[in-house]
Coordinates of C-alpha atoms in Angstrom, one line a residue:
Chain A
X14 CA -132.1 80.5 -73.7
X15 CA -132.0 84.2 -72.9
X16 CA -133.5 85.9 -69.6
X17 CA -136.5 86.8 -71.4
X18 CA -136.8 83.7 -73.1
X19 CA -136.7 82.3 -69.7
X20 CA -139.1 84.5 -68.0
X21 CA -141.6 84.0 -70.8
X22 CA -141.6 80.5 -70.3
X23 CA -142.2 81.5 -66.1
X24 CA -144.9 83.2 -67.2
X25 CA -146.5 81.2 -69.5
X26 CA -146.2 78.1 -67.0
X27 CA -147.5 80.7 -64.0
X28 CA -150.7 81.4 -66.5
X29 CA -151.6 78.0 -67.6
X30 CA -151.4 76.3 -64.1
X31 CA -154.5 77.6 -62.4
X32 CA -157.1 80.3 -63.5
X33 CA -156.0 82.0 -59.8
X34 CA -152.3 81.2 -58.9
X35 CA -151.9 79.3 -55.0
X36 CA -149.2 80.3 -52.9
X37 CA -147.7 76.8 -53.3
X38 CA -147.8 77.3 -57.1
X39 CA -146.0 80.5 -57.4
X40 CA -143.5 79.5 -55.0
X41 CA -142.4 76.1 -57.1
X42 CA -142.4 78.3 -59.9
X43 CA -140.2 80.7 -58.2
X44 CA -137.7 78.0 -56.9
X45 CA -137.5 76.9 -60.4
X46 CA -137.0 80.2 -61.7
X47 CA -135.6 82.4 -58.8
X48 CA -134.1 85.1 -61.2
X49 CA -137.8 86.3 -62.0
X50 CA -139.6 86.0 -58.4
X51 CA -140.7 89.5 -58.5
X52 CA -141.8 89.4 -62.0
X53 CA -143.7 86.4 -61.0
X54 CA -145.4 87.7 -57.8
X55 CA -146.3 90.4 -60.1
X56 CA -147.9 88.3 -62.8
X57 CA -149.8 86.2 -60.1
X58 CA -151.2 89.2 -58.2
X59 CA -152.8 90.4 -61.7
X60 CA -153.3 87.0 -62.8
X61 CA -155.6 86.7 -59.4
X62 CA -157.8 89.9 -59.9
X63 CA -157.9 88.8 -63.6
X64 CA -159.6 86.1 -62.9
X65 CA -162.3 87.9 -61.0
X66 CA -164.0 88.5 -64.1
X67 CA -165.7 86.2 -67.4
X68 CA -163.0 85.7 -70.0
X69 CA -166.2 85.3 -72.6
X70 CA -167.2 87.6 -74.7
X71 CA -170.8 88.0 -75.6
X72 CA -171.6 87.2 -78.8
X73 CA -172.3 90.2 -79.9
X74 CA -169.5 91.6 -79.1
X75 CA -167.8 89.5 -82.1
X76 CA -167.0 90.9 -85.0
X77 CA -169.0 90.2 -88.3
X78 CA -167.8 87.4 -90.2
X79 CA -165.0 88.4 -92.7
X80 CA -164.4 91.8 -91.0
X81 CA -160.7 92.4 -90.2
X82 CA -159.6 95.2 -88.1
X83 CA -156.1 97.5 -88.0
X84 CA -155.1 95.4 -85.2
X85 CA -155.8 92.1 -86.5
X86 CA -154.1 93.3 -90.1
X87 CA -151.4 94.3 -88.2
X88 CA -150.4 91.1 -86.3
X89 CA -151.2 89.2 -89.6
X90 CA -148.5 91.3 -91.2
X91 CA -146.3 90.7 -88.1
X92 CA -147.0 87.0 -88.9
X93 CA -145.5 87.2 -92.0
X94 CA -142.6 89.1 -91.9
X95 CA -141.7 86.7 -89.0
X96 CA -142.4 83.5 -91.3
X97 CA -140.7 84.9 -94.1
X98 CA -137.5 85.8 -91.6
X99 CA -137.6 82.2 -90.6
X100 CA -138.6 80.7 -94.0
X101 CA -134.8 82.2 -95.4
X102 CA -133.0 82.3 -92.1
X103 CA -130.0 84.5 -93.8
X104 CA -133.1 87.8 -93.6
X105 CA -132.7 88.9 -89.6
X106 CA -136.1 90.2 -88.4
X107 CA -135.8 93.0 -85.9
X108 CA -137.6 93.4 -82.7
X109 CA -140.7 95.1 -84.7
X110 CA -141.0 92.2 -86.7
X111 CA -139.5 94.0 -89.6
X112 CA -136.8 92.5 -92.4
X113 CA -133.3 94.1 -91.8
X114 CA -131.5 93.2 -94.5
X115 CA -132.3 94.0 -97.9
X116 CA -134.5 91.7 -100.0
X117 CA -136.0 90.9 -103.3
X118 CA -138.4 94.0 -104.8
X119 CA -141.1 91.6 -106.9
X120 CA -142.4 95.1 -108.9
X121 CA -138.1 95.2 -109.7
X122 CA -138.5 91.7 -111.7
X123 CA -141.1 93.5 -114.0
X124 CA -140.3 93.8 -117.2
X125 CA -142.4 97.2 -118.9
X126 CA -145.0 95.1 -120.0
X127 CA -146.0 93.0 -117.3
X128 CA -145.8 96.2 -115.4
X129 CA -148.3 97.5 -117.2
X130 CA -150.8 94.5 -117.7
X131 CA -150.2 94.2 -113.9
X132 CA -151.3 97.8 -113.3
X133 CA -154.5 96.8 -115.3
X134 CA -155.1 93.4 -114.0
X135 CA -155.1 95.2 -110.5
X136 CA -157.4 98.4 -111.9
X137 CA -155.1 101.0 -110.5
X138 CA -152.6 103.1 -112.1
X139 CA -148.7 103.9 -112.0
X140 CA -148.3 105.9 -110.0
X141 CA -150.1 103.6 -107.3
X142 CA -148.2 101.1 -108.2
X143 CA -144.8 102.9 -107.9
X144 CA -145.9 103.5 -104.8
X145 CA -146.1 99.8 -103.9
X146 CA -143.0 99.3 -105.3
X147 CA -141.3 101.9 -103.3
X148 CA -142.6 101.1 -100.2
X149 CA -144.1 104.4 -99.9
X150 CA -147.1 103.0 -97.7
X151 CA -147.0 101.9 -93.9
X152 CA -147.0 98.3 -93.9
X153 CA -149.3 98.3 -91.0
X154 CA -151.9 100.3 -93.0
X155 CA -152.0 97.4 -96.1
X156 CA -154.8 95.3 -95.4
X157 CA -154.1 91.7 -95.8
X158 CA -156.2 90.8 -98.6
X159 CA -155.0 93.3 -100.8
X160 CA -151.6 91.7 -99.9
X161 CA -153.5 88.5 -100.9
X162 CA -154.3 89.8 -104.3
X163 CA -151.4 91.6 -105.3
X164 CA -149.3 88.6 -104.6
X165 CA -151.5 86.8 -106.7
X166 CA -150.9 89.0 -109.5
X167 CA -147.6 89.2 -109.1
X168 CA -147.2 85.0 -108.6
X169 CA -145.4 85.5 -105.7
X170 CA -145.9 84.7 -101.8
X171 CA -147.8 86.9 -99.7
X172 CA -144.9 86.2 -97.2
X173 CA -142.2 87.8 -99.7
X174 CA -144.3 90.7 -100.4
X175 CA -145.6 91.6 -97.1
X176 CA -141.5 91.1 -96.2
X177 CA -140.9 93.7 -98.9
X178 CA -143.6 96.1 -97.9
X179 CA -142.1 96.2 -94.1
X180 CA -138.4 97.2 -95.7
X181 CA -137.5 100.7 -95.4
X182 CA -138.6 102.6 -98.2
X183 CA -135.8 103.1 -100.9
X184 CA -135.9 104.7 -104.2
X185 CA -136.1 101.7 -107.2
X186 CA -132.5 101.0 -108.4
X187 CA -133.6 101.6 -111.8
X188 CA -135.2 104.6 -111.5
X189 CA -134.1 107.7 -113.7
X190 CA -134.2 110.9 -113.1
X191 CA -134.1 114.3 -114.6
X192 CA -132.7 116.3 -111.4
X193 CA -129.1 117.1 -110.6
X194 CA -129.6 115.7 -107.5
X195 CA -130.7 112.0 -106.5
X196 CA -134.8 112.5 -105.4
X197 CA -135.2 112.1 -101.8
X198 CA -137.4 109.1 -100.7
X199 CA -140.8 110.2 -99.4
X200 CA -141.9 109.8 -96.2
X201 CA -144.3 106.9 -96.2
X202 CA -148.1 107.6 -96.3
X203 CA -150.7 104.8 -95.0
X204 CA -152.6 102.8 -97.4
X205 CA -155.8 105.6 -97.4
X206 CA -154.4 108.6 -97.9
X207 CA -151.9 107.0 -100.9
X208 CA -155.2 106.1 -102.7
X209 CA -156.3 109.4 -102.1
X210 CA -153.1 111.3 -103.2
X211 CA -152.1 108.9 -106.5
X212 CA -154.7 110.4 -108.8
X213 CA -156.8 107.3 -109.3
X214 CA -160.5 107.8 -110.3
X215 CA -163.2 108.0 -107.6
X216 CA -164.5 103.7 -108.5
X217 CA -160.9 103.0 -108.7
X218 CA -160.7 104.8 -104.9
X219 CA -163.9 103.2 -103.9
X220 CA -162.5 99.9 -105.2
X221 CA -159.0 100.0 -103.2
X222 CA -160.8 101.3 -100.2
X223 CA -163.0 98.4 -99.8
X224 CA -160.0 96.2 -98.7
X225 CA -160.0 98.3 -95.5
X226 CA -163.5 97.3 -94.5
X227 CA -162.8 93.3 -95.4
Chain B
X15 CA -156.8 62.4 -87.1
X16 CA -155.6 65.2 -84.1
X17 CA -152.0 65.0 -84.4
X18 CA -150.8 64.1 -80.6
X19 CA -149.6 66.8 -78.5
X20 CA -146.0 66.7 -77.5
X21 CA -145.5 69.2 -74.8
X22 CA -145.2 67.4 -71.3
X23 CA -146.6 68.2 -67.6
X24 CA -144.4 68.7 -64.6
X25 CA -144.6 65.0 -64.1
X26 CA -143.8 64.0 -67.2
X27 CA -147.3 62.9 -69.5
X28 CA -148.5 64.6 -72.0
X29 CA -150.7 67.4 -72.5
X30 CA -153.7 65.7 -73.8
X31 CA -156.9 67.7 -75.6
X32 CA -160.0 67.4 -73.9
X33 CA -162.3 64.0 -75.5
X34 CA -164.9 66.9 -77.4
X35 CA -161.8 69.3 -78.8
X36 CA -160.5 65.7 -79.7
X37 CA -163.5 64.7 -81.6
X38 CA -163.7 68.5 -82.9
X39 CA -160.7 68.2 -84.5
X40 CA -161.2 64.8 -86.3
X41 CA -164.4 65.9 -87.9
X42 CA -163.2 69.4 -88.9
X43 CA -159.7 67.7 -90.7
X44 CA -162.3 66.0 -92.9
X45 CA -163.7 69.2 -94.4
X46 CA -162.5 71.0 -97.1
X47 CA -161.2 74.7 -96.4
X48 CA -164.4 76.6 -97.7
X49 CA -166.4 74.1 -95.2
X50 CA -163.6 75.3 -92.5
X51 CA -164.1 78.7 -93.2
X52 CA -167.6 78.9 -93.0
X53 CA -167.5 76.8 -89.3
X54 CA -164.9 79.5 -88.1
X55 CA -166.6 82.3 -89.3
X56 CA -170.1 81.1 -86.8
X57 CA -170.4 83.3 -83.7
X58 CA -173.2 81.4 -81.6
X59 CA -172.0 78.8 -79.8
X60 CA -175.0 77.1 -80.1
X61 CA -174.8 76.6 -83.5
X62 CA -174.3 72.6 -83.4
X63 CA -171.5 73.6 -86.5
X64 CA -169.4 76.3 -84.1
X65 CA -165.8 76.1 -84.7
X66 CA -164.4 75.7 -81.2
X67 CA -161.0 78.2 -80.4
X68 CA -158.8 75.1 -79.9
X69 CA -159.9 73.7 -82.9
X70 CA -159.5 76.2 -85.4
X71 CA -155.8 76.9 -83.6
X72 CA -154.9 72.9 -84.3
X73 CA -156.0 73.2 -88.5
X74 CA -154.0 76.3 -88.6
X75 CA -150.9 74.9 -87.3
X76 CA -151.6 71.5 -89.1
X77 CA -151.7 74.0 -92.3
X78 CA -148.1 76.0 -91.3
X79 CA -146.4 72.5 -90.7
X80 CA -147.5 71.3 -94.2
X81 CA -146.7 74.3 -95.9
X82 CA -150.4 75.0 -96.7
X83 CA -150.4 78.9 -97.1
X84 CA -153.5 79.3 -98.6
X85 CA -155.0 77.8 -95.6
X86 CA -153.3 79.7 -92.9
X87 CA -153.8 83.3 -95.2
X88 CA -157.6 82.0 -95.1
X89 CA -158.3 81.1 -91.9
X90 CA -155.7 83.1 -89.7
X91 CA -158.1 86.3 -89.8
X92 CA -160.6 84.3 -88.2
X93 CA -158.5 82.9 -85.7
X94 CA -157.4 86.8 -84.8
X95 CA -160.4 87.9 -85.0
X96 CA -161.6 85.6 -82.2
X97 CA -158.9 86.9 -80.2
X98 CA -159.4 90.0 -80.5
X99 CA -162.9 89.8 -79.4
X100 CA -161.7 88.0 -75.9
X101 CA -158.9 90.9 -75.5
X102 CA -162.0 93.4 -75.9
X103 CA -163.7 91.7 -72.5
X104 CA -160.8 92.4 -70.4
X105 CA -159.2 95.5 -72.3
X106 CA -161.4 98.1 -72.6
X107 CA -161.0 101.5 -73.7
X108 CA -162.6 103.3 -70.3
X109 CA -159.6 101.8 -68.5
X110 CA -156.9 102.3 -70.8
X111 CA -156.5 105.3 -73.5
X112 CA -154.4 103.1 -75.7
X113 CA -156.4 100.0 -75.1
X114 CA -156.7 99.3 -79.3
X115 CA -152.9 99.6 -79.4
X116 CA -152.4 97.1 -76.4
X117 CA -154.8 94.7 -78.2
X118 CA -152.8 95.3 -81.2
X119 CA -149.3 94.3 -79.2
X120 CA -151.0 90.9 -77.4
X121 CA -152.1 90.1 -81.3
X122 CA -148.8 90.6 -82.4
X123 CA -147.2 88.4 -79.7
X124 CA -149.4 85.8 -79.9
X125 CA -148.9 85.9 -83.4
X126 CA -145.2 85.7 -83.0
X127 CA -145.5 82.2 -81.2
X128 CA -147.6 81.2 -83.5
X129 CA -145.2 81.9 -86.7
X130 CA -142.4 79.9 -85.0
X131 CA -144.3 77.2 -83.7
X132 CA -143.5 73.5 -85.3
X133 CA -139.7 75.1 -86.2
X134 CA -137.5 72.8 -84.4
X135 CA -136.7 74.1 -81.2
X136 CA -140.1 75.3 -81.0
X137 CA -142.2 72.5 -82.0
X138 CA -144.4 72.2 -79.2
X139 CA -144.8 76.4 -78.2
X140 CA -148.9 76.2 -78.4
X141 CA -150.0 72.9 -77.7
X142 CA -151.5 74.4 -74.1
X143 CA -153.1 76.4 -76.5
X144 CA -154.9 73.4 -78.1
X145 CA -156.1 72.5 -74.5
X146 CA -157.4 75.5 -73.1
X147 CA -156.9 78.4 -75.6
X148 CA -158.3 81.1 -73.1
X149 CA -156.2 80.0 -70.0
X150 CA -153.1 80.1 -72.2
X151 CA -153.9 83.0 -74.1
X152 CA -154.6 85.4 -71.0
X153 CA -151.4 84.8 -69.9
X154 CA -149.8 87.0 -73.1
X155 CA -152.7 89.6 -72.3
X156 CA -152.0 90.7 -68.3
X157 CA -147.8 90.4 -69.5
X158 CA -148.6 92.8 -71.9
X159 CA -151.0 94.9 -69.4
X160 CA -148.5 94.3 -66.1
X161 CA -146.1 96.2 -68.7
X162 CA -148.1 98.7 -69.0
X163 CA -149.0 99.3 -65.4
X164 CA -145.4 99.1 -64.6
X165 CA -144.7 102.1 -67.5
X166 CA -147.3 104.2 -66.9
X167 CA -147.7 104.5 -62.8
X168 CA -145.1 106.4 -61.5
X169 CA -145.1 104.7 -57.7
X170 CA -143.5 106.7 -54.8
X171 CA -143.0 105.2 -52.1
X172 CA -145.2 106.5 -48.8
X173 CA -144.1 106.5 -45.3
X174 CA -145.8 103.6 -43.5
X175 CA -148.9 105.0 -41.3
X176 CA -148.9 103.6 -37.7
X177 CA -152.5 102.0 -37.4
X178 CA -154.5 101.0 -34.1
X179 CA -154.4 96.8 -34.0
X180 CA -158.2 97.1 -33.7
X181 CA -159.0 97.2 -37.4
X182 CA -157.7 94.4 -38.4
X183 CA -160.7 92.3 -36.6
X184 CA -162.9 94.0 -39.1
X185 CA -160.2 93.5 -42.3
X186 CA -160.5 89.5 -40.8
X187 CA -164.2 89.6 -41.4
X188 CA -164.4 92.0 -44.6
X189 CA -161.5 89.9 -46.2
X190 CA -162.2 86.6 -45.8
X191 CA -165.5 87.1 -47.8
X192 CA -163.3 88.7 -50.2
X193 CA -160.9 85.6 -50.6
X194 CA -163.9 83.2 -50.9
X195 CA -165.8 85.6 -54.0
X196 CA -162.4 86.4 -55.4
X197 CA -161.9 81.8 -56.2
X198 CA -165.0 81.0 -57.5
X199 CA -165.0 82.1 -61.5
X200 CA -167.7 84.6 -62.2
X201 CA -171.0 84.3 -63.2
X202 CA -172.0 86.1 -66.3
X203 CA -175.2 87.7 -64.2
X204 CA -172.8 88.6 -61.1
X205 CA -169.3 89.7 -63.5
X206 CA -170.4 93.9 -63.2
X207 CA -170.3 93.0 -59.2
X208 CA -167.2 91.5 -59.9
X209 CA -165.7 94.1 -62.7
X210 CA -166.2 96.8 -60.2
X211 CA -164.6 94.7 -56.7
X212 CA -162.1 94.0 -58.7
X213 CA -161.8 97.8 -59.8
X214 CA -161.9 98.6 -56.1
X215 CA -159.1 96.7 -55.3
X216 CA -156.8 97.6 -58.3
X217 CA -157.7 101.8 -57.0
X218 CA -156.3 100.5 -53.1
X219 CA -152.4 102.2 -52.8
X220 CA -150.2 99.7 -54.3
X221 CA -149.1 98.1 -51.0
X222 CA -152.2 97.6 -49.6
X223 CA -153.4 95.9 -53.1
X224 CA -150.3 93.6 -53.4
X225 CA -150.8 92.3 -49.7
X226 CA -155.2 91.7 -50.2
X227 CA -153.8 89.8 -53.2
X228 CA -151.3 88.0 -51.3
X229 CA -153.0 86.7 -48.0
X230 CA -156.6 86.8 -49.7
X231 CA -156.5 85.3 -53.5
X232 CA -153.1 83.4 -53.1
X233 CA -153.1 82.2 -49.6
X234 CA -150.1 83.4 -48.4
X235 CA -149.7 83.7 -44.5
X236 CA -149.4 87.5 -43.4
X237 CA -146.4 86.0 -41.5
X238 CA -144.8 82.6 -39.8
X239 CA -142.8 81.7 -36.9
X240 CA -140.8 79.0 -39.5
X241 CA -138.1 81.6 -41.1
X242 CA -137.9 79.4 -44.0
X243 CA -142.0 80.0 -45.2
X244 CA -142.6 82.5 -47.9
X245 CA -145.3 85.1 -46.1
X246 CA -146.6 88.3 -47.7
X247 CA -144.6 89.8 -45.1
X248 CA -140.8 88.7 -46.3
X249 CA -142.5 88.9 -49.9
X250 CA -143.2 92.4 -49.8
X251 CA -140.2 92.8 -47.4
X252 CA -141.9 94.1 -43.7
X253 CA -143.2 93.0 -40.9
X254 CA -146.3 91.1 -40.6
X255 CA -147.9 93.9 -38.3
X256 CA -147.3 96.4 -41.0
X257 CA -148.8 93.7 -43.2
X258 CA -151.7 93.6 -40.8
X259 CA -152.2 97.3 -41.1
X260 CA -152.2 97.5 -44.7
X261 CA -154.8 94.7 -44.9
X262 CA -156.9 96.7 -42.5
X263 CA -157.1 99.8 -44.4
X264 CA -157.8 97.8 -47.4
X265 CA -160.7 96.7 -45.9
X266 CA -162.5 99.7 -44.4
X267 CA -161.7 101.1 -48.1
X268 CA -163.5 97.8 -49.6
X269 CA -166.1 98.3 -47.0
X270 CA -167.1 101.1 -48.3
X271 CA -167.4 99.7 -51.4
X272 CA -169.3 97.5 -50.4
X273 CA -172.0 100.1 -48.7
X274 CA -172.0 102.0 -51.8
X275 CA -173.1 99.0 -54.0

């Protein structure tokens, strides 16, 4: 275990003894732990004016059913990334949650065709999609059920393509180009403004855009 | 059926759920995902079908042990969505600028537990979680918030002022009403008193906060004869009369407070 592993398990065990920590409590903890004393006494004084107030929200304070926020879209993507890092071990996830070594483009396996009935099936167009490919968009900004459904279209996990949104963008390996020089990879947009800026008709817009309000 | 906890106490048993979570459980393991979904998604707690916290946490990990993805993918939003709404009680944007982006870190930690619980070193990481979701999950929120306090306030520290004795007769009184309030949980109709006492003493000078905390919430002695007892004098490193001074300006400050309500 690290230091921080440790101190996270002090932490934890400081938080789930009592809603306000005792004196007595803090100091066991402490004389298992005494490396973190401070950082203990400092959890348990905020632990103790935490608990002054209702943990509860109100109800209405909930979101609607079935709406999912940046944050929450976020940490789902986080979710992922860290399951697929786990789910092939040899893939080392850095400390934002992000693949570090290279892996598997699914929109590289396409052949023309299924390129193209994909871009249909999905009611976008190319240059949309190359932008998927490329990893053009912040992967934060992807909301998780578009994730959902292009994985679907693409028969592949939603682990392995969030994994291969969150890779640094790269230019496809394929890719030719006219240029004496290679094109420089652009810097990445969020999922909005790339449906905005890939030339897609206004229902196609108004389609992609709904994903952000699910 | 539930399956058991593994985690242990301090004394060695096991965690064990709580008999309705329990009986939760069991009925919802029954249902088929759409059923599971539409129980997760209900906000009133009255609603004879609500989908407790702890409950919906259990089918999700059930789902990641077995492999299930299109369970976790379905029901995961739900289960962060419910967290996010108890990170909005205590997180709230009038006390920090960046509050949607500190919700947005506790999610992602939590969520980080989460995708390595039931791998092999980690197999038992929430069961707590299944027990008392909100006592567990709080614990992620203040780290993440003590972080933050600790980045943002730049503390310098202030000479020590030289107080009368008398006050701390007063601080006694003012205090010990304090301590009692500060124990008991909330009510919903009394949590604004207790949102802006609690306020009060987060706006007292660092010191003076750490040692109401210490003698009045904790129960730590200002100071002891015995050198071997822990005191909020040798934890904050001074003497218990400069303890006694800090607690004394503490209270005339929360005394005012007090007035003003």
């Amino acid at each position: 275990m690290t230091k921080t592993d440790t101190l996270n398990t002090a932490l934890h065990a400081l938080a789930v003894a009592e809603r306000t920590p005792s004196a007595d409590c803090l100091e066991e903890l402490i004389s298992q732990y005494p490396e973190h004393a401070d950082a203990l006494t400092d959890m348990a004084i905020e632990l103790a004016l935490d608990a002054m107030t209702a943990d509860e929200p109100v109800e209405q304070d909930t979101p609607d059913a079935g709406e999912v926020s940046p944050a929450v879209s976020r940490a789902i993507s986080h979710y992922q990334n860290i399951r697929f890092g786990l789910e092939t071990k040899s893939l080392p996830v850095d400390g934002s949650g992000r693949v570090a070594a290279p892996i598997a483009n699914p929109f590289q396996e396409l052949e023309r065709s299924s390129f193209k009935e994909f871009t249909t099936n999905m009611d976008v167009n190319t240059t949309f999609v190359m932008r998927l490919r490329d990893r053009q968009i912040t992967p934060e900004s992807i909301p998780v059920r578009f994730t959902q459904d292009v994985a679907e279209h693409l028969n592949v996990s939603v682990e392995l393509l969030a994994a291969h949104f969150s890779a640094p963008a790269a230019i496809s390996a394929g890719q030719h180009f006219k240029s004496e020089s290679k094109p420089v990879i652009q810097r990445q947009q969020d999922f909005e403004q790339a449906v905005e800026n890939s030339g897609l008709t206004i229902e196609q817009q108004e389609m992609l855009l709904n994903y952000l309000g699910w | 059926m539930a399956r058991a906890l593994t985690k242990r106490k301090k004394d060695g048993s096991l965690y064990k759920r709580p008999p309705e979570i329990e009986a939760a459980i069991d009925l919802a393991l029954k249902w088929k995902l759409e059923r599971q979904l539409i129980s997760a998604r209900i906000r009133s707690r009255d609603d004879q079908d609500f989908m407790t916290i702890e409950c919906l946490l259990h089918i999700i990990r059930e789902a990641q042990r077995n492999d299930d993805r299109r369970a976790v993918n379905t029901l995961l939003p739900e289960l962060l969505r419910r967290c996010e709404a108890l990170l909005f009680v205590k997180i709230q944007r009038s006390e920090f600028a960046n509050a949607d982006d500190l919700c947005g870190d506790v999610l992602q930690n939590f969520c980080e537990l989460l995708a390595k619980d039931g791998a092999e070193s980690d197999s038992d990481l929430l069961d707590f979680y299944e027990c008392r979701f909100n006592l567990a999950f709080r614990g992620i929120r203040v780290a993440r918030i003590r972080e933050e306090v600790a980045f943002t306030s730049e503390t310098v520290p202030m000479p020590e002022p030289v107080d009368d004795a008398e006050g701390s007769l007063s601080a006694d009184d003012v205090l010990a009403r304090l301590s009692e309030a500060a124990r008991v949980p909330a009510m919903q109709d009394e949590n604004l008193y207790m949102a802006d006492l609690r306020d009060a003493i987060y706006a007292l000078p660092e010191d003076e906060c750490k040692a109401v905390v210490l003698c009045r919430h904790l129960g730590y002695n200002i100071e002891s004869e015995n050198p071997d007892e822990q005191t909020a004098a040798t934890k904050c490193g001074v003497t218990g009369r400069t303890i006694q001074n800090r607690l004394a300006r503490a209270a005339k400050k929360l005394v005012r407070f007090k007035e003003d309500k």
